[in-house]
Short mmCIF file of C-alpha atoms and ligand atoms in Angstrom, two decimals:
data_model
loop_
_atom_site.label_atom_id
_atom_site.label_comp_id
_atom_site.label_asym_id
_atom_site.label_seq_id
_atom_site.Cartn_x
_atom_site.Cartn_y
_atom_site.Cartn_z
CA MET A 22 -17.37 -11.11 -1.23
CA LYS A 23 -14.07 -12.36 -2.57
CA ILE A 24 -10.98 -10.29 -1.96
CA LEU A 25 -7.40 -11.12 -2.69
CA LEU A 26 -5.16 -10.25 0.20
CA ILE A 27 -1.61 -10.03 -0.95
CA GLY A 28 0.90 -10.81 1.76
CA ALA A 29 4.05 -12.88 1.49
CA ALA A 30 2.97 -13.71 -2.09
CA VAL A 31 0.00 -15.68 -0.74
CA ALA A 32 -3.50 -14.88 -1.98
CA ALA A 33 -6.23 -15.69 0.55
CA THR A 34 -10.00 -15.49 0.19
CA VAL A 35 -11.86 -13.75 2.99
CA THR A 36 -15.53 -13.17 3.65
CA ALA A 37 -15.67 -10.07 5.87
CA PHE A 38 -15.24 -6.59 4.41
CA GLU A 39 -11.55 -6.12 4.05
CA THR A 40 -9.28 -3.73 2.29
CA PRO A 41 -5.99 -4.89 0.76
CA ALA A 42 -2.90 -3.28 2.29
CA TRP A 43 -1.30 -2.62 -1.12
CA LEU A 44 -4.07 -0.13 -1.94
CA TYR A 45 -3.37 1.91 1.21
CA PRO A 46 0.43 2.18 1.32
CA ALA A 47 2.11 3.78 4.31
CA PRO A 48 5.77 4.56 4.85
CA SER A 49 7.65 1.97 6.84
CA THR A 50 8.62 3.19 10.29
CA GLU A 51 11.71 0.97 10.23
CA ARG A 52 13.23 1.97 6.91
CA ARG A 53 13.18 5.78 7.13
CA PRO A 54 15.48 7.33 4.54
CA PRO A 55 18.14 9.64 5.98
CA ALA A 56 16.76 13.18 6.34
CA ALA A 57 17.91 15.49 3.57
CA ASP A 58 19.61 18.79 4.47
CA PRO A 59 16.65 21.19 4.92
CA GLU A 60 18.69 24.03 3.42
CA ALA A 61 19.63 22.11 0.25
CA THR A 62 18.52 23.78 -2.98
CA VAL A 63 15.85 21.99 -5.01
CA THR A 64 15.06 22.73 -8.65
CA LEU A 65 12.80 21.14 -11.25
CA PRO A 66 13.50 20.93 -14.98
CA GLY A 67 11.19 23.38 -16.80
CA SER A 68 10.52 25.52 -13.72
CA ARG A 69 12.21 28.81 -12.85
CA VAL A 70 11.43 28.39 -9.18
CA THR A 71 14.17 27.50 -6.72
CA LEU A 72 13.15 25.96 -3.42
CA LYS A 73 14.81 24.61 -0.33
CA GLU A 74 14.43 20.98 0.70
CA ARG A 75 12.40 22.08 3.73
CA ASP A 76 9.80 23.71 1.45
CA LEU A 77 8.89 20.21 0.28
CA ARG A 78 8.11 19.23 3.87
CA THR A 79 6.26 22.29 5.20
CA PRO A 80 2.59 21.23 5.30
CA GLU A 81 1.32 24.78 5.87
CA ARG A 82 2.59 25.86 2.45
CA ALA A 83 1.86 24.45 -1.00
CA VAL A 84 4.76 23.90 -3.38
CA ASP A 85 4.06 25.95 -6.52
CA TRP A 86 6.60 25.13 -9.24
CA PHE A 87 4.70 26.98 -11.94
CA PRO A 88 3.30 30.25 -10.55
CA ASP A 89 1.22 32.18 -13.07
CA PRO A 90 1.06 35.91 -12.25
CA ALA A 91 -2.05 36.27 -14.43
CA GLN A 92 -3.87 33.64 -12.36
CA PRO A 93 -2.57 33.70 -8.78
CA VAL A 94 -3.41 30.72 -6.59
CA PRO A 95 -5.76 31.89 -3.77
CA ALA A 96 -3.88 32.58 -0.54
CA PHE A 97 -5.76 29.93 1.44
CA ILE A 98 -4.84 27.16 -0.98
CA ARG A 99 -1.21 28.32 -1.03
CA GLU A 100 -0.77 28.79 2.66
CA ASN A 101 -2.63 27.82 5.82
CA ALA A 102 -2.13 30.56 8.41
CA GLN A 103 -2.90 28.18 11.28
CA PRO A 104 0.36 26.65 12.54
CA GLY A 105 0.51 22.90 12.04
CA GLN A 106 -2.45 22.89 9.63
CA TYR A 107 -2.03 21.75 6.05
CA ALA A 108 -2.65 23.96 3.05
CA CYS A 109 -5.11 22.36 0.56
CA GLY A 110 -2.50 22.87 -2.15
CA PHE A 111 0.17 20.95 -0.26
CA CYS A 112 -1.67 17.66 -0.79
CA HIS A 113 -3.88 18.38 -3.80
CA LEU A 114 -1.23 20.64 -5.43
CA PRO A 115 -1.99 24.31 -6.17
CA HIS A 116 -3.95 23.65 -9.36
CA GLY A 117 -5.70 20.57 -8.03
CA ASP A 118 -3.73 18.04 -10.08
CA GLY A 119 -3.71 15.84 -7.00
CA ARG A 120 -1.64 12.73 -6.37
CA PRO A 121 -2.66 9.06 -6.19
CA GLU A 122 -2.82 9.11 -2.38
CA ASN A 123 -5.34 11.96 -2.36
CA ALA A 124 -7.57 13.15 -5.22
CA SER A 125 -7.37 15.33 -8.29
CA LEU A 126 -9.78 18.23 -7.76
CA ALA A 127 -9.21 20.07 -11.04
CA GLY A 128 -12.44 20.47 -12.97
CA LEU A 129 -14.73 18.86 -10.38
CA PRO A 130 -18.10 20.64 -10.08
CA GLU A 131 -18.00 23.46 -7.51
CA GLU A 132 -21.08 22.17 -5.71
CA TYR A 133 -19.68 18.63 -5.51
CA ILE A 134 -16.45 19.91 -3.92
CA ILE A 135 -18.43 21.77 -1.26
CA ASP A 136 -20.66 18.74 -0.59
CA GLN A 137 -17.70 16.41 -0.22
CA THR A 138 -15.76 18.69 2.11
CA GLU A 139 -18.93 18.85 4.24
CA ALA A 140 -19.09 15.04 4.22
CA PHE A 141 -15.49 14.82 5.43
CA ARG A 142 -16.18 17.42 8.09
CA SER A 143 -19.20 15.58 9.47
CA GLY A 144 -17.56 12.18 9.22
CA ALA A 145 -20.15 10.90 6.73
CA ARG A 146 -17.22 10.29 4.36
CA THR A 147 -14.12 8.42 5.47
CA ALA A 148 -11.88 5.77 3.92
CA ALA A 149 -12.82 2.09 3.73
CA ARG A 150 -9.58 1.36 5.57
CA ALA A 151 -9.94 3.00 8.99
CA GLY A 152 -7.14 5.27 10.08
CA TRP A 153 -5.31 5.60 6.73
CA PHE A 154 -3.32 8.78 7.23
CA PRO A 155 -4.08 10.73 4.01
CA SER A 156 -7.83 10.43 4.60
CA THR A 157 -7.70 11.26 8.30
CA ALA A 158 -5.47 14.27 7.52
CA MET A 159 -8.04 15.44 4.95
CA ARG A 160 -10.68 15.29 7.65
CA THR A 161 -8.57 17.19 10.20
CA THR A 162 -7.71 19.85 7.63
CA ILE A 163 -11.30 20.49 6.65
CA GLN A 164 -12.35 20.80 10.29
CA HIS A 165 -10.06 23.81 10.51
CA ALA A 166 -11.32 25.46 7.30
CA SER A 167 -14.07 28.11 7.29
CA ALA A 168 -17.05 28.01 4.94
CA ASP A 169 -15.54 30.98 3.08
CA ASP A 170 -12.22 29.18 2.63
CA VAL A 171 -14.00 26.10 1.30
CA ALA A 172 -16.06 28.24 -1.09
CA THR A 173 -12.86 29.87 -2.38
CA ALA A 174 -11.22 26.47 -2.80
CA ALA A 175 -14.25 25.00 -4.59
CA ARG A 176 -14.43 27.93 -7.00
CA TRP A 177 -10.70 27.73 -7.73
CA PHE A 178 -10.35 23.98 -8.20
CA SER A 179 -13.53 23.67 -10.27
CA ARG A 180 -12.09 26.17 -12.77
CA GLN A 181 -8.74 24.42 -13.27
CA PRO A 182 -8.34 22.23 -16.33
CA PHE A 183 -7.93 18.51 -15.58
CA THR A 184 -5.11 16.64 -17.30
CA SER A 185 -4.85 12.88 -16.94
CA ARG A 186 -1.32 11.84 -15.96
CA VAL A 187 -1.72 8.10 -15.71
CA LYS A 188 -1.01 5.46 -18.34
CA VAL A 189 -2.90 2.21 -17.78
CA VAL A 190 -1.00 -0.92 -18.83
CA GLU A 191 -2.41 -4.43 -18.74
CA SER A 192 0.18 -6.96 -17.63
CA ALA A 193 0.39 -10.33 -15.88
CA THR A 194 3.54 -9.23 -14.08
CA VAL A 195 4.67 -6.06 -12.31
CA PRO A 196 7.90 -4.73 -10.86
CA PRO A 197 8.31 -5.28 -7.13
CA THR A 198 7.17 -2.22 -5.17
CA ALA A 199 7.65 -0.54 -1.81
CA PRO A 200 5.84 2.41 -0.21
CA LEU A 201 7.10 5.87 -1.10
CA GLY A 202 5.16 8.01 1.32
CA PHE A 203 1.56 6.93 0.77
CA ILE A 204 1.92 5.52 -2.73
CA LEU A 205 3.90 2.61 -4.16
CA ALA A 206 7.13 2.99 -6.13
CA ALA A 207 8.85 0.41 -8.35
CA GLN A 208 11.93 -1.31 -6.95
CA PRO A 209 14.73 -3.17 -8.71
CA GLY A 210 14.38 -6.93 -8.88
CA PRO A 211 12.58 -9.65 -10.82
CA ARG A 212 8.97 -8.99 -11.77
CA GLU A 213 6.22 -10.67 -9.76
CA PRO A 214 2.66 -11.76 -10.62
CA ILE A 215 0.14 -8.91 -10.59
CA ALA A 216 -2.24 -11.18 -8.62
CA GLY A 217 -5.39 -9.15 -9.15
CA ARG A 218 -3.91 -5.83 -8.02
CA ILE A 219 -3.63 -2.34 -9.46
CA ILE A 220 -0.04 -1.24 -9.09
CA GLU A 221 0.23 2.51 -9.71
CA VAL A 222 3.74 3.95 -9.55
CA PRO A 223 5.36 7.27 -10.45
CA ASP A 224 7.44 7.15 -13.64
CA ASP A 225 9.99 9.40 -11.93
CA PRO A 226 9.92 9.02 -8.12
CA HIS A 227 12.09 12.12 -7.71
CA ALA A 228 9.58 14.28 -9.58
CA PHE A 229 6.83 12.83 -7.41
CA GLU A 230 8.73 13.61 -4.23
CA LYS A 231 9.28 17.17 -5.40
CA ARG A 232 5.51 17.48 -5.75
CA ASP A 233 5.87 18.14 -9.47
CA PRO A 234 2.31 18.65 -10.80
CA ARG A 235 3.45 17.28 -14.18
CA ALA A 236 4.70 13.97 -12.72
CA THR A 237 3.28 11.03 -14.64
CA PHE A 238 2.29 7.57 -13.43
CA THR A 239 1.98 4.07 -14.80
CA ALA A 240 -0.80 1.85 -13.50
CA TRP A 241 -0.37 -1.88 -14.10
CA VAL A 242 -3.69 -3.70 -14.19
CA PRO A 243 -4.56 -7.38 -14.72
CA PRO A 244 -4.81 -8.50 -18.38
CA GLY A 245 -8.29 -7.95 -19.84
CA SER A 246 -9.29 -5.40 -17.14
CA ILE A 247 -10.17 -2.53 -19.46
CA ALA A 248 -12.56 -4.52 -21.66
CA LYS A 249 -14.05 -6.22 -18.60
CA GLY A 250 -14.56 -2.82 -16.94
CA ARG A 251 -16.18 -1.44 -20.08
CA ALA A 252 -18.68 -4.33 -20.18
CA ILE A 253 -19.57 -3.85 -16.50
CA ALA A 254 -19.97 -0.10 -17.01
CA ALA A 255 -22.33 -0.68 -19.94
CA GLU A 256 -24.39 -3.06 -17.85
CA LEU A 257 -24.61 -0.76 -14.81
CA GLY A 258 -25.14 2.47 -16.77
CA CYS A 259 -22.16 4.40 -15.36
CA ILE A 260 -21.83 6.76 -18.31
CA GLU A 261 -25.55 7.49 -18.58
CA CYS A 262 -25.97 8.36 -14.92
CA HIS A 263 -22.76 10.36 -14.82
CA ALA A 264 -23.48 12.23 -18.05
CA GLU A 265 -24.88 15.19 -16.13
CA GLN A 266 -21.53 15.83 -14.46
CA MET A 267 -23.20 16.05 -11.08
CA ASN A 268 -20.23 14.61 -9.26
CA GLY A 269 -16.61 13.60 -9.43
CA TRP A 270 -16.76 11.04 -12.23
CA GLY A 271 -13.54 12.04 -13.99
CA PRO A 272 -12.19 9.59 -16.59
CA GLY A 273 -8.39 9.54 -16.48
CA ARG A 274 -8.15 10.01 -12.72
CA SER A 275 -5.92 7.78 -10.58
CA PRO A 276 -7.19 4.18 -10.59
CA SER A 277 -5.98 3.71 -7.00
CA TYR A 278 -8.20 6.62 -5.98
CA ILE A 279 -11.17 5.27 -7.95
CA LEU A 280 -10.79 1.78 -6.48
CA ARG A 281 -10.59 3.17 -2.95
CA GLN A 282 -13.82 5.09 -3.61
CA LEU A 283 -15.68 2.03 -4.89
CA LEU A 284 -14.63 0.23 -1.70
CA ALA A 285 -15.71 3.23 0.37
CA PHE A 286 -19.20 3.18 -1.17
CA LYS A 287 -19.53 -0.57 -0.68
CA SER A 288 -18.28 -0.47 2.92
CA ARG A 289 -20.45 2.61 3.65
CA ALA A 290 -17.36 4.59 4.62
CA ARG A 291 -18.91 7.00 2.07
CA ALA A 292 -22.38 7.49 3.48
CA ASP A 293 -23.12 11.15 2.78
CA ASP A 294 -26.53 12.16 1.47
CA GLY A 295 -25.56 11.87 -2.18
CA ALA A 296 -23.83 8.49 -1.87
CA GLU A 297 -26.83 6.19 -2.12
CA PRO A 298 -26.86 5.66 -5.92
CA MET A 299 -23.17 4.73 -5.82
CA GLN A 300 -23.60 2.43 -2.84
CA ALA A 301 -26.18 0.53 -4.89
CA VAL A 302 -23.72 0.35 -7.81
CA ALA A 303 -20.79 -0.76 -5.65
CA ASP A 304 -22.92 -3.41 -3.93
CA GLN A 305 -23.17 -5.19 -7.27
CA LEU A 306 -19.41 -5.40 -7.76
CA ASP A 307 -16.97 -7.85 -6.25
CA PHE A 308 -13.38 -6.80 -5.75
CA ASP A 309 -12.07 -8.06 -9.11
CA GLN A 310 -14.90 -6.25 -10.90
CA MET A 311 -14.03 -3.02 -9.06
CA VAL A 312 -10.42 -3.41 -10.21
CA ALA A 313 -11.66 -3.79 -13.80
CA VAL A 314 -13.97 -0.77 -13.59
CA ALA A 315 -11.22 1.38 -12.04
CA ALA A 316 -8.81 0.33 -14.82
CA TRP A 317 -11.39 1.21 -17.49
CA MET A 318 -12.14 4.60 -15.88
CA ALA A 319 -8.48 5.52 -15.46
CA ASP A 320 -7.90 4.56 -19.09
CA GLY A 321 -10.43 7.23 -20.11
CA ALA A 322 -13.78 5.44 -19.69
CA LYS A 323 -14.06 4.94 -23.44
CA ALA A 324 -17.39 3.61 -24.61
CA LYS A 325 -15.69 1.63 -27.41
CA PRO A 326 -12.28 -0.06 -27.59
C1 HEC B 429 -3.23 16.03 4.16
C2 HEC B 429 -3.57 16.03 2.76
C3 HEC B 429 -4.83 16.78 2.37
C4 HEC B 429 -5.12 18.10 2.54
C5 HEC B 429 -4.29 19.15 3.22
C6 HEC B 429 -6.40 18.33 1.93
N1 HEC B 429 -6.87 17.17 1.40
FE1 HEC B 429 -8.60 16.95 0.38
N2 HEC B 429 -8.26 14.95 0.21
C7 HEC B 429 -7.17 14.29 0.71
C8 HEC B 429 -7.35 12.87 0.53
C9 HEC B 429 -6.38 11.79 0.97
C10 HEC B 429 -8.57 12.70 -0.12
C11 HEC B 429 -9.23 11.37 -0.49
C12 HEC B 429 -9.75 10.80 0.79
C13 HEC B 429 -10.52 9.54 0.69
O1 HEC B 429 -11.09 9.28 -0.34
O2 HEC B 429 -10.61 8.83 1.69
C14 HEC B 429 -9.12 14.03 -0.32
C15 HEC B 429 -10.32 14.29 -0.96
C16 HEC B 429 -10.83 15.55 -1.17
C17 HEC B 429 -12.04 15.82 -1.90
C18 HEC B 429 -12.95 14.80 -2.55
C19 HEC B 429 -12.65 14.71 -4.04
C20 HEC B 429 -13.60 13.82 -4.78
O3 HEC B 429 -13.39 13.64 -5.98
O4 HEC B 429 -14.56 13.32 -4.19
C21 HEC B 429 -12.21 17.17 -1.88
C22 HEC B 429 -13.35 17.95 -2.53
C23 HEC B 429 -11.11 17.75 -1.14
N3 HEC B 429 -10.29 16.73 -0.73
C24 HEC B 429 -10.95 19.11 -0.91
C25 HEC B 429 -9.94 19.65 -0.09
C26 HEC B 429 -9.87 21.04 0.28
C27 HEC B 429 -10.82 22.12 -0.15
C28 HEC B 429 -8.77 21.17 1.09
C29 HEC B 429 -8.27 22.39 1.84
C30 HEC B 429 -9.21 22.92 2.81
C31 HEC B 429 -8.19 19.84 1.20
N4 HEC B 429 -8.92 18.96 0.48
C32 HEC B 429 -7.03 19.56 1.91
C33 HEC B 429 -6.06 14.87 1.30
C34 HEC B 429 -5.95 16.19 1.65
C1 HEC B 430 -27.69 6.07 -10.62
C2 HEC B 430 -26.63 6.98 -10.89
C3 HEC B 430 -25.20 6.46 -10.88
C4 HEC B 430 -24.71 5.36 -11.54
C5 HEC B 430 -25.44 4.32 -12.34
C6 HEC B 430 -23.29 5.37 -11.29
N1 HEC B 430 -22.94 6.43 -10.50
FE1 HEC B 430 -21.07 6.86 -9.83
N2 HEC B 430 -21.79 8.39 -8.73
C7 HEC B 430 -23.12 8.78 -8.68
C8 HEC B 430 -23.26 9.82 -7.70
C9 HEC B 430 -24.55 10.53 -7.33
C10 HEC B 430 -21.97 10.05 -7.16
C11 HEC B 430 -21.59 11.06 -6.06
C12 HEC B 430 -21.67 10.37 -4.74
C13 HEC B 430 -21.62 11.28 -3.57
O1 HEC B 430 -21.99 12.43 -3.68
O2 HEC B 430 -21.19 10.79 -2.52
C14 HEC B 430 -21.08 9.15 -7.83
C15 HEC B 430 -19.73 9.06 -7.57
C16 HEC B 430 -18.86 8.20 -8.20
C17 HEC B 430 -17.46 8.09 -7.94
C18 HEC B 430 -16.67 8.89 -6.94
C19 HEC B 430 -16.07 10.08 -7.59
C20 HEC B 430 -15.17 10.87 -6.68
O3 HEC B 430 -14.76 11.95 -7.10
O4 HEC B 430 -14.85 10.43 -5.58
C21 HEC B 430 -16.95 7.15 -8.79
C22 HEC B 430 -15.52 6.70 -8.90
C23 HEC B 430 -18.05 6.65 -9.55
N3 HEC B 430 -19.20 7.30 -9.19
C24 HEC B 430 -17.94 5.67 -10.51
C25 HEC B 430 -19.03 5.03 -11.10
C26 HEC B 430 -18.91 3.84 -11.90
C27 HEC B 430 -17.61 3.20 -12.29
C28 HEC B 430 -20.17 3.47 -12.23
C29 HEC B 430 -20.62 2.25 -13.01
C30 HEC B 430 -20.09 0.98 -12.55
C31 HEC B 430 -21.06 4.46 -11.66
N4 HEC B 430 -20.33 5.38 -10.98
C32 HEC B 430 -22.42 4.42 -11.79
C33 HEC B 430 -24.14 8.27 -9.43
C34 HEC B 430 -24.08 7.13 -10.23
#
């Protein structure tokens, strides 16, 4: 299998199963930004909620900028009563909009959500890149959740409407990037070659950091990716098999997430009972083809241009 490893602007071909570092960003331990005053007031345009800086960094509690009294977020998703344990809504956001480093859950089938949480719990599902923090934290969280809590979460997230928040743009060049938490963010400086990558960045890093569920993203993909992905999808029957909505297909979801999943199926990091059909699909794709398919899916998985 051919994979482009991007380091020091050098692309190398490797044979073993490898995952590119740019797809699994992690904050630098050397360049920590100065800690903000935990008591500082934080607001968001369009929201009536006022928070403190520390609310953005309290894993036990989800940040809910748009509470709807007619449809209250279940307590377990809002707040984890076990000290030190994350609330589902902290990472996935209260309505399941998700972020590129985790997964959108809004509108996924209830049964699929339960199956996948079970797969994380048992270890049958992990990330293709061992030890990547967001995935290991997902696993730890689910090990502390009861079956009732998971059932509540699955019912809630499956009933939330999904809105795509990513714009896919084909381009031979991209802005330079650096990790912002567990995603990439654009940096000032001359553009660099895309070199076979998907570079997904928040349009407004501040909105992202405030866990704004309406934050939008741009995903730069190599020129020609969408059409190439569409052709591969037609050949492998993605739409036909996924037509029954039996799993987390989801056109318009984060392409970084989709690409990580294709790698997880191929590497067998996703080896739960239901994974076999997708392992067979992923086995037929090399890395560049996965990039193309992820670009096509994130762009809406349109059957025609
Ligand atoms: C620390 C952040 C974090 C928390 C808290 C968290 N998750 Fe996750 N979740 C993730 C990440 C990251 C992934 C993707 C992991 C991967 O693919 O390796 C994920 C994936 C999932 C998926 C799979 C989605 C799909 O399309 O296959 C489900 C379902 C899920 N989480 C449900 C939950 C539920 C329910 C809770 C609360 C009990 C929860 N998560 C709490 C980070 C988190
Ligand atoms: C033979 C049926 C079949 C075909 C063909 C198929 N899939 Fe899947 N796909 C599945 C099943 C089943 C799952 C759920 C896997 C699981 O439960 O672990 C899945 C899961 C996925 C996921 C993970 C979703 C998530 O929420 O994490 C992605 C992404 C995906 N498929 C994309 C594709 C693409 C792209 C193609 C075509 C190149 C494709 N699938 C073709 C059956 C299929």
